[in-house]
PDB file of C-alpha atoms in Angstrom:
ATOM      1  CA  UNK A   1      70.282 -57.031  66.410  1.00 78.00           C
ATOM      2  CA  UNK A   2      70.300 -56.755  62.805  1.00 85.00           C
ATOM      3  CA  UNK A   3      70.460 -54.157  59.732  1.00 90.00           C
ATOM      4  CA  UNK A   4      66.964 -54.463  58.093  1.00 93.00           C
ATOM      5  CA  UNK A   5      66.149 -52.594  54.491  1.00 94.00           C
ATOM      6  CA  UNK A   6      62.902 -52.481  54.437  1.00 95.00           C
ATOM      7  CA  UNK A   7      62.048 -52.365  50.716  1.00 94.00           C
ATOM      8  CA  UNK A   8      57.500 -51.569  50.700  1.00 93.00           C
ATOM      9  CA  UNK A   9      55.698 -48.809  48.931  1.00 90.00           C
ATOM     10  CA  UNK A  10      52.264 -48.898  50.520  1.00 90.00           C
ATOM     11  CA  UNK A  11      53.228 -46.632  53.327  1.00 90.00           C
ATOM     12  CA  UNK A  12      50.688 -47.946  56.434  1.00 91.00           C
ATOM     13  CA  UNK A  13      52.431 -51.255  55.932  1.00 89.00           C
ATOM     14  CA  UNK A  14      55.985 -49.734  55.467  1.00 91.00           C
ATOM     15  CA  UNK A  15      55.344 -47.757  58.679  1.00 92.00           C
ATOM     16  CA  UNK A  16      54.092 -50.990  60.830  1.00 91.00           C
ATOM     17  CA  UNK A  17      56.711 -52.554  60.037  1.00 91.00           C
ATOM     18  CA  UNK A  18      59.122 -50.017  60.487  1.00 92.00           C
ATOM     19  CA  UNK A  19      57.633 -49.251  63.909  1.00 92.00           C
ATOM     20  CA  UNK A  20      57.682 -52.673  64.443  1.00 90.00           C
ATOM     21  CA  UNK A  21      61.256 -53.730  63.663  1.00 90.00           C
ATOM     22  CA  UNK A  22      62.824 -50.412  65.739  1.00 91.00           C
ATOM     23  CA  UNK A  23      60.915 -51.786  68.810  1.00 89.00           C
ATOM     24  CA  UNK A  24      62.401 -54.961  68.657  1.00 86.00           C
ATOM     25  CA  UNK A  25      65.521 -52.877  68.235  1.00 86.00           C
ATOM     26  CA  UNK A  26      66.599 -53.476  64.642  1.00 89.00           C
ATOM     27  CA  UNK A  27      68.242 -50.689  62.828  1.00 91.00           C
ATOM     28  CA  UNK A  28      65.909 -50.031  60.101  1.00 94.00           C
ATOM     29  CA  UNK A  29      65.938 -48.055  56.807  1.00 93.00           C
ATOM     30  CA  UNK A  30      63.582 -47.777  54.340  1.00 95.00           C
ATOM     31  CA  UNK A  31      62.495 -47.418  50.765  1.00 94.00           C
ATOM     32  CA  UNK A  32      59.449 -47.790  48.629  1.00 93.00           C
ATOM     33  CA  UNK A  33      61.055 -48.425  45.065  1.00 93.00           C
ATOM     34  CA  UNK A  34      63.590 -51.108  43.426  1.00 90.00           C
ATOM     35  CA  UNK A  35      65.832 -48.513  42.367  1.00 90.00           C
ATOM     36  CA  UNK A  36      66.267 -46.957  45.554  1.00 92.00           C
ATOM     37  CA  UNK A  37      66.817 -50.117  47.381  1.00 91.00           C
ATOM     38  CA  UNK A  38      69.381 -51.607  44.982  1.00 89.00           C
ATOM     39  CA  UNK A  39      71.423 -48.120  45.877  1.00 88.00           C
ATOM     40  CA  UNK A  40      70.865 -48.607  49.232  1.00 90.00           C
ATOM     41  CA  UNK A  41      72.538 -52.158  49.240  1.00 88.00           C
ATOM     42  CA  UNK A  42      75.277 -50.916  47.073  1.00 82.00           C
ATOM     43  CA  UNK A  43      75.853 -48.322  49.751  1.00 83.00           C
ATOM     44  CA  UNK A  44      74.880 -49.844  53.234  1.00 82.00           C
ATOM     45  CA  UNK A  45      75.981 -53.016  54.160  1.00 82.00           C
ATOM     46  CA  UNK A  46      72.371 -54.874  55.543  1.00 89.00           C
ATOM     47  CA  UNK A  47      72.271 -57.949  57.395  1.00 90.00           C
ATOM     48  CA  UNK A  48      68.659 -58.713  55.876  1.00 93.00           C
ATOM     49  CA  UNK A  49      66.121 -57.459  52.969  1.00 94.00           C
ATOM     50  CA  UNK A  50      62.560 -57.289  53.381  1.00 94.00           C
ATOM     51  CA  UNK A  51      60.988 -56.658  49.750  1.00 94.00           C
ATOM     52  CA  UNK A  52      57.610 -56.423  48.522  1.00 92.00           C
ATOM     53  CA  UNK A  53      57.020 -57.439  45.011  1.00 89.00           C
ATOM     54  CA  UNK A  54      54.113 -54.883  44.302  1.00 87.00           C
ATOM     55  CA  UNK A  55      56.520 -52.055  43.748  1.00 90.00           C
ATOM     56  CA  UNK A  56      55.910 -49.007  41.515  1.00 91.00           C
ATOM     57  CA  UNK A  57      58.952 -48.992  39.587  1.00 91.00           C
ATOM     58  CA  UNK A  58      60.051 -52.498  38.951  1.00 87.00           C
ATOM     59  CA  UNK A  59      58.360 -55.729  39.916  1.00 84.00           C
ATOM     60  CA  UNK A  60      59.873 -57.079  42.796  1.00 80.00           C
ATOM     61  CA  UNK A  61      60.893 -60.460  41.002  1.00 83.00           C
ATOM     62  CA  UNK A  62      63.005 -58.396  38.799  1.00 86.00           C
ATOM     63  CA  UNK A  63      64.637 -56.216  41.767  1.00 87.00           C
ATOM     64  CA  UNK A  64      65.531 -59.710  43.475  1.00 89.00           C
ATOM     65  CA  UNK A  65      67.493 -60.829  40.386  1.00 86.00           C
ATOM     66  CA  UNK A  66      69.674 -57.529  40.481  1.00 86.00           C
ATOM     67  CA  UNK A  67      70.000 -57.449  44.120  1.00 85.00           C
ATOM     68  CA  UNK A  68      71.307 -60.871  43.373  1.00 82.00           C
ATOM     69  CA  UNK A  69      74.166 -59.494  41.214  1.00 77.00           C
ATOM     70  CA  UNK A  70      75.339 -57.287  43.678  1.00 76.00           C
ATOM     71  CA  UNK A  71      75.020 -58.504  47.062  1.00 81.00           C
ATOM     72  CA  UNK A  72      74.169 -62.345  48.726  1.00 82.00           C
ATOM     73  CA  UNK A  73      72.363 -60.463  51.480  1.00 87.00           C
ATOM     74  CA  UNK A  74      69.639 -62.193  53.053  1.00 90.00           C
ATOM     75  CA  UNK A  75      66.207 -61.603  51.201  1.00 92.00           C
ATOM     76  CA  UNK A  76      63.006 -62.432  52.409  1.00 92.00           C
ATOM     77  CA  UNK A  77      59.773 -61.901  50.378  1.00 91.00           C
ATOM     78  CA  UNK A  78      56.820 -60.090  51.178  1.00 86.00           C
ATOM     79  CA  UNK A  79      54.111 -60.688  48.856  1.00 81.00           C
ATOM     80  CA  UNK A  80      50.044 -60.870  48.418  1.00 82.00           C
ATOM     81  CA  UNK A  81      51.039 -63.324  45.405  1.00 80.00           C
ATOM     82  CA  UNK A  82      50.246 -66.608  46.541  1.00 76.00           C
ATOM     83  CA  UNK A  83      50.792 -68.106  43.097  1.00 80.00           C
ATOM     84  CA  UNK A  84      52.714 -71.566  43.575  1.00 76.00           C
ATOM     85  CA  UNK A  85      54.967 -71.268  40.252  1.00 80.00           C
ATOM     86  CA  UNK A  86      55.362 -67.633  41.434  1.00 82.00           C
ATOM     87  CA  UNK A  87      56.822 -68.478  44.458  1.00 81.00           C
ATOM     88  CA  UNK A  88      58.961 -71.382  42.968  1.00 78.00           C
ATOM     89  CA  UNK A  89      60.562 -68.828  40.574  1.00 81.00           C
ATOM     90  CA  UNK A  90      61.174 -66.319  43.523  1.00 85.00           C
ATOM     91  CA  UNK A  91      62.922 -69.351  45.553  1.00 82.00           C
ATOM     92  CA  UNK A  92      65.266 -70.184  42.563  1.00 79.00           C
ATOM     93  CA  UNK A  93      66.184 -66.818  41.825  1.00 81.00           C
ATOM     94  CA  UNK A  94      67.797 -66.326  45.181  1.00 83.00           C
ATOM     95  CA  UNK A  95      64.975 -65.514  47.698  1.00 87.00           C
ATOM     96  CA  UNK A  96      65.941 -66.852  51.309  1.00 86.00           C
ATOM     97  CA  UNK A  97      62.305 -67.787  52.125  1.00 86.00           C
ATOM     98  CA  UNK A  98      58.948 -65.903  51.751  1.00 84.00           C
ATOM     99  CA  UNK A  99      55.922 -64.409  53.791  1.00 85.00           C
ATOM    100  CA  UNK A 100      52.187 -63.982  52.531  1.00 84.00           C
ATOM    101  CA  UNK A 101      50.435 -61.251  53.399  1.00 83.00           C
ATOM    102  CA  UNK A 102      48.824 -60.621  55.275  1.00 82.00           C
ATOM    103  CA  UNK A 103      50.953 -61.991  57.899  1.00 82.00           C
ATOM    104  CA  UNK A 104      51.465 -61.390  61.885  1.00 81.00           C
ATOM    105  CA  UNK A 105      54.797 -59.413  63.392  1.00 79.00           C
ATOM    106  CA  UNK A 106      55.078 -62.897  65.252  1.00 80.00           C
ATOM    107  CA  UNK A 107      55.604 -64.855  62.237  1.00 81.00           C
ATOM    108  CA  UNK A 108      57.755 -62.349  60.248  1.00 84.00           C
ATOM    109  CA  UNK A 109      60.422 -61.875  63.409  1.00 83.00           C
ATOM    110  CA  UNK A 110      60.435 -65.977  63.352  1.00 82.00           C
ATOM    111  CA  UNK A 111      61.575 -65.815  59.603  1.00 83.00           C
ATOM    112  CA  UNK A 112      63.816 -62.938  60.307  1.00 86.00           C
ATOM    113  CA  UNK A 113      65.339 -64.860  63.225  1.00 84.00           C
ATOM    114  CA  UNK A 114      66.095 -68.446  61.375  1.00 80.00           C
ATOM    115  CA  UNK A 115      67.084 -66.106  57.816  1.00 83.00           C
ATOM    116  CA  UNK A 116      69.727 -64.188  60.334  1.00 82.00           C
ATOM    117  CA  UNK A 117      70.556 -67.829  62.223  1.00 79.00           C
ATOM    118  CA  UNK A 118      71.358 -68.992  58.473  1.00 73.00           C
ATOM    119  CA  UNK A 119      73.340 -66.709  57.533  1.00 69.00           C
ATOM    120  CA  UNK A 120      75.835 -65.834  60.538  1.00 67.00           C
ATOM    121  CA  UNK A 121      76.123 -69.375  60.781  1.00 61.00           C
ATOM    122  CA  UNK A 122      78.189 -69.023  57.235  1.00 58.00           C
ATOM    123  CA  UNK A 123      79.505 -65.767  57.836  1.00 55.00           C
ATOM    124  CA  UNK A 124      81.258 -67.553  60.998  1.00 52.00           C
ATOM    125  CA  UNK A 125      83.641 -69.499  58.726  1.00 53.00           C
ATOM    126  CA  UNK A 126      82.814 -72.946  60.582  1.00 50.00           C
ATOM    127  CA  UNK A 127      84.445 -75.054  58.210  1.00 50.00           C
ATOM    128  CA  UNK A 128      82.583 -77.980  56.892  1.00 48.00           C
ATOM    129  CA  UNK A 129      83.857 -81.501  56.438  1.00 47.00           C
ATOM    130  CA  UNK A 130      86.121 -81.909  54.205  1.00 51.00           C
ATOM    131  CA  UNK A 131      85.146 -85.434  53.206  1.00 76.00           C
ATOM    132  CA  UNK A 132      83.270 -85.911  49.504  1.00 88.00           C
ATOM    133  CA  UNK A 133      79.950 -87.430  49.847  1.00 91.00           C
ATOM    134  CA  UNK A 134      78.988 -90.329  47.612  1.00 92.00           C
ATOM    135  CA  UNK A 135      75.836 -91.718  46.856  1.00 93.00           C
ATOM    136  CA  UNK A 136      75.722 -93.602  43.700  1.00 93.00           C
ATOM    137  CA  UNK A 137      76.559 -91.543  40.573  1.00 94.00           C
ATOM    138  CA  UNK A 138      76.182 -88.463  43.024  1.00 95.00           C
ATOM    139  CA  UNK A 139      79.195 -86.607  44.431  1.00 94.00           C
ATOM    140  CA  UNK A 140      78.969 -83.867  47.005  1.00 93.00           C
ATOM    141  CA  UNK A 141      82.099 -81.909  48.680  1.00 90.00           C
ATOM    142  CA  UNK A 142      81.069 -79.753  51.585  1.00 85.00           C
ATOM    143  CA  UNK A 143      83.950 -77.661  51.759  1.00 80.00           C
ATOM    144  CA  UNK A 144      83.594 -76.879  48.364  1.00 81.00           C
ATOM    145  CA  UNK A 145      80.184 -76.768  47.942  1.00 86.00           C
ATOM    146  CA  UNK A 146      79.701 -78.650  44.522  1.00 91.00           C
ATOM    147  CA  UNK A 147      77.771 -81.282  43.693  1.00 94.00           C
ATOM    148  CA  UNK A 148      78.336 -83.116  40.824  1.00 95.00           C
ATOM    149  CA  UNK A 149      75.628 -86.621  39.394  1.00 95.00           C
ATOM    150  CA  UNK A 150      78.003 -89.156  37.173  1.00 93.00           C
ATOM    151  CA  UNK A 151      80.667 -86.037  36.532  1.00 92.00           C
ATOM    152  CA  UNK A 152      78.567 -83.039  35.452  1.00 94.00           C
ATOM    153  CA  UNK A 153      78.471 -80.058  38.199  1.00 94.00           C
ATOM    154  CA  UNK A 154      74.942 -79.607  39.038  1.00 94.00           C
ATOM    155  CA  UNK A 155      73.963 -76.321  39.205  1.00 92.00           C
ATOM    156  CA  UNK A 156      72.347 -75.786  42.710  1.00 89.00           C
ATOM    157  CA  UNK A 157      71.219 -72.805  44.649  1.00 85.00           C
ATOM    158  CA  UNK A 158      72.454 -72.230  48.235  1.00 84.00           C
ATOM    159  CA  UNK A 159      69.499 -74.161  49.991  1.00 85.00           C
ATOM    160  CA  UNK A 160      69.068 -76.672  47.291  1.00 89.00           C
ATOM    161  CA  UNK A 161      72.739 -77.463  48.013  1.00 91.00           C
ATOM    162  CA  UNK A 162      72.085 -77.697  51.757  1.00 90.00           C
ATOM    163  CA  UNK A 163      69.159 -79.950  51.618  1.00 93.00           C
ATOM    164  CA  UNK A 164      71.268 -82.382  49.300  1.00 95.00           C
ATOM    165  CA  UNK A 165      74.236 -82.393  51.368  1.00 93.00           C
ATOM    166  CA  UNK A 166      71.658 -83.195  54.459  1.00 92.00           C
ATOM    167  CA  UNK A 167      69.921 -86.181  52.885  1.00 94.00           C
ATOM    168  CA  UNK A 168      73.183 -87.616  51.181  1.00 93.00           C
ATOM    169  CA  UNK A 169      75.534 -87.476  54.743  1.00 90.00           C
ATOM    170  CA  UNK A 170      72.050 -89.613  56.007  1.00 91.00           C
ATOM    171  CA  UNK A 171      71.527 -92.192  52.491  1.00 90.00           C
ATOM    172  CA  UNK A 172      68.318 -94.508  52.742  1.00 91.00           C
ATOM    173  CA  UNK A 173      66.831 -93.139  56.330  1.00 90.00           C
ATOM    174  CA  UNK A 174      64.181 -91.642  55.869  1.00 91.00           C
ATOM    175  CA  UNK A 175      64.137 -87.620  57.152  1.00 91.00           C
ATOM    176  CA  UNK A 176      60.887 -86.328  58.776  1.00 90.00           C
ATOM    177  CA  UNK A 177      59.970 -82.676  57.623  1.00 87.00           C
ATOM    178  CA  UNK A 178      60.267 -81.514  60.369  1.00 85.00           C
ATOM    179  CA  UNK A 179      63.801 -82.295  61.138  1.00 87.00           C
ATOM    180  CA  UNK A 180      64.234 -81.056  57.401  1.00 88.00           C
ATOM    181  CA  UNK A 181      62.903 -77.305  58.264  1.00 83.00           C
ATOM    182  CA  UNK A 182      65.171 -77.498  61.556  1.00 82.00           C
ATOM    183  CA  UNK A 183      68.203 -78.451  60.428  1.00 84.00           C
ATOM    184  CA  UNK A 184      67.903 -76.923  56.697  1.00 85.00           C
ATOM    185  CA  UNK A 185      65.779 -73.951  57.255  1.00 79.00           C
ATOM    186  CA  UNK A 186      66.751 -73.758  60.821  1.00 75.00           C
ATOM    187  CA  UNK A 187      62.980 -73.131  61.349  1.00 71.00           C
ATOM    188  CA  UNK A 188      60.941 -74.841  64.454  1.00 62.00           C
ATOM    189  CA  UNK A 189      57.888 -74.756  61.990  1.00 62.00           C
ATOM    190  CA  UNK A 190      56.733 -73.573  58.542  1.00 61.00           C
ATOM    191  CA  UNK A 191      55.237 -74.399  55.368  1.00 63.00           C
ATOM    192  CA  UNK A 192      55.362 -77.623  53.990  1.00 69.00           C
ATOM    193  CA  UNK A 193      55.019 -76.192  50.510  1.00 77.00           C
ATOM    194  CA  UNK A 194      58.816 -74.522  51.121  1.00 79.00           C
ATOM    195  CA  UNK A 195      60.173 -77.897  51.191  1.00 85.00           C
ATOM    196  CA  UNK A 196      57.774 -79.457  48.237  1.00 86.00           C
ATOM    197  CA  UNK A 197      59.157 -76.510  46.112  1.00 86.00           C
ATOM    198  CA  UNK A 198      62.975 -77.140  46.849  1.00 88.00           C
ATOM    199  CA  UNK A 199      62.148 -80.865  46.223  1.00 91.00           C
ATOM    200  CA  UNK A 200      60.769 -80.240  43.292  1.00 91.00           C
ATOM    201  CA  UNK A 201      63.637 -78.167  41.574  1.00 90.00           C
ATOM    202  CA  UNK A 202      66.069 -80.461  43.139  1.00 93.00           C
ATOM    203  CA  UNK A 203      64.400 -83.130  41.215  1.00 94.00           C
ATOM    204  CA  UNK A 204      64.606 -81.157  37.944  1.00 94.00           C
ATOM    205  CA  UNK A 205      68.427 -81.088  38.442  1.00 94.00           C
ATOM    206  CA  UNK A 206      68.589 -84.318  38.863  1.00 95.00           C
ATOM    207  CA  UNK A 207      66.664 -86.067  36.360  1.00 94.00           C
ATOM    208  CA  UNK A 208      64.001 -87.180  37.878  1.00 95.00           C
ATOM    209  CA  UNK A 209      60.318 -86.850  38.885  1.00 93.00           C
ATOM    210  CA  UNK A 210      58.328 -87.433  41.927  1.00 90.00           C
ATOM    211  CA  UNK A 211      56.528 -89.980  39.548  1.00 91.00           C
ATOM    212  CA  UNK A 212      59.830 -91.435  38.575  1.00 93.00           C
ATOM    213  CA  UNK A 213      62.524 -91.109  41.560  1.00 93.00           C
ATOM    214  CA  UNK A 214      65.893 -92.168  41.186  1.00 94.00           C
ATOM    215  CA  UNK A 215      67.278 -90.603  44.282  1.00 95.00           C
ATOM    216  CA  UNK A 216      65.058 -88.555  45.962  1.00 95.00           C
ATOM    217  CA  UNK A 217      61.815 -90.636  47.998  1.00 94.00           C
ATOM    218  CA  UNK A 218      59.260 -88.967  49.260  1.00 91.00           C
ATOM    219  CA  UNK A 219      56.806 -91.644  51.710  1.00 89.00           C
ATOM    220  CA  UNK A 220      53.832 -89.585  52.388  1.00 84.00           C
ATOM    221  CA  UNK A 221      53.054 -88.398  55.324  1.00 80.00           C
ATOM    222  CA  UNK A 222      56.522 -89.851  57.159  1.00 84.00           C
ATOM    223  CA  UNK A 223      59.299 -87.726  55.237  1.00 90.00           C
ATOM    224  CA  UNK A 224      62.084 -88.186  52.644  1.00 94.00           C
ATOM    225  CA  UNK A 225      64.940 -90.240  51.854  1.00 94.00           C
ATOM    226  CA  UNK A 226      67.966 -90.217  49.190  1.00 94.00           C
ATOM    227  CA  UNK A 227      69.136 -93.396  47.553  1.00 93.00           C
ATOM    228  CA  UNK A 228      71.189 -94.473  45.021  1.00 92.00           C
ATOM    229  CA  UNK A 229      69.138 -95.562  42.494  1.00 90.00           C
ATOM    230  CA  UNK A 230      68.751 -99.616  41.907  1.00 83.00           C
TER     231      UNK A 230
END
């Protein structure tokens, strides 16, 4: 079971899901401001952050990007914003995925449970292949974890990284979503908009638009390929 901060200040849904997490036998502790949680992770090591971005102190956008600088514990967002560019700026500032509220027990121990999956699955120091990937100008070393497009290191977050890697080892087939949110996410189902969103910044880094691809092809309602451009 895991080590779950619980990070809410509205205290009927801090205690639900407080109550809830202990029964499934989590060891849970709790705060209901930024500055007390980014103590807490200084002091206790956590195997996952749940953090609400209504918080009195300091909005929880903010709180992410310092938890950021001190820990890469798992975060996972819990948030009445349903705001697309919101949640686009959450994902590239580190979150690990993201729940609206309000949302079921149910679906937030699924998150928890692919989050967790995620991240022992690093912490187990299965060594990737050591073989560089190449497709076209793009370059991508697993073992590393760099990717590089005609010599300049691209800049990628952790699942940004991941989801290249996945379409590059598999160039020109096309990759249904959802074998993207199983083997990426490590999720059985979610939101499409997750993947849309990690596409989309991908894109960014790469030069290109869903209007113009160069390497990244999305064929709606099938899935998504990577090429080399022609």
């Amino acid at each position: 079971m895991a080590r779950v901060l619980v990070v809410e200040d509205d205290q009927f849904v801090r205690s639900a899901l407080i109550r809830h997490l202990t029964e499934a036998a989590h060891t849970v502790r709790s705060v209901g401001t930024a500055l007390e949680a980014l103590r807490e992770v200084a002091q206790v090591g956590f195997d996952v952050v749940i953090l609400d971005l209504g918080l009195p102190d300091l909005d929880g956008g903010e709180a992410l990007k310092m938890l950021r600088g001190v820990t890469d514990v798992p975060v996972i967002i819990a948030t009445a914003r349903d705001d697309e560019a919101e949640i686009v700026r959450l994902l590239n500032d580190g979150a690990d995925d993201y729940l609206t509220k309000p949302f079921s027990v149910e679906h937030l121990s699924a998150r928890m449970s692919a989050v967790l999956r995620r991240s022992r699955a690093t912490a187990s120091g299965a060594e990737p292949p050591s073989r560089v990937i190449r497709v076209g100008g793009l370059s991508i070393d697993p073992l590393r974890r760099q990717a590089e497009l005609d010599g300049a290191v691209l800049d990628l977050t952790r699942r940004e990284f991941d989801l290249l890697a996945f379409l590059a080892e598999r160039p020109g087939v096309v990759v249904a979503r959802r074998e993207l949110l199983a083997e990426v996410w490590q999720q059985s189902y979610g939101d499409d908009q997750t993947i849309d969103v990690h596409l989309s910044w991908l894109r960014r880094k790469l030069g290109e638009t869903a209007a113009r691809p160069r390497y990244l092809h999305t064929l709606r309602g099938v899935g998504v390929k990577l090429e080399p451009p022609r």
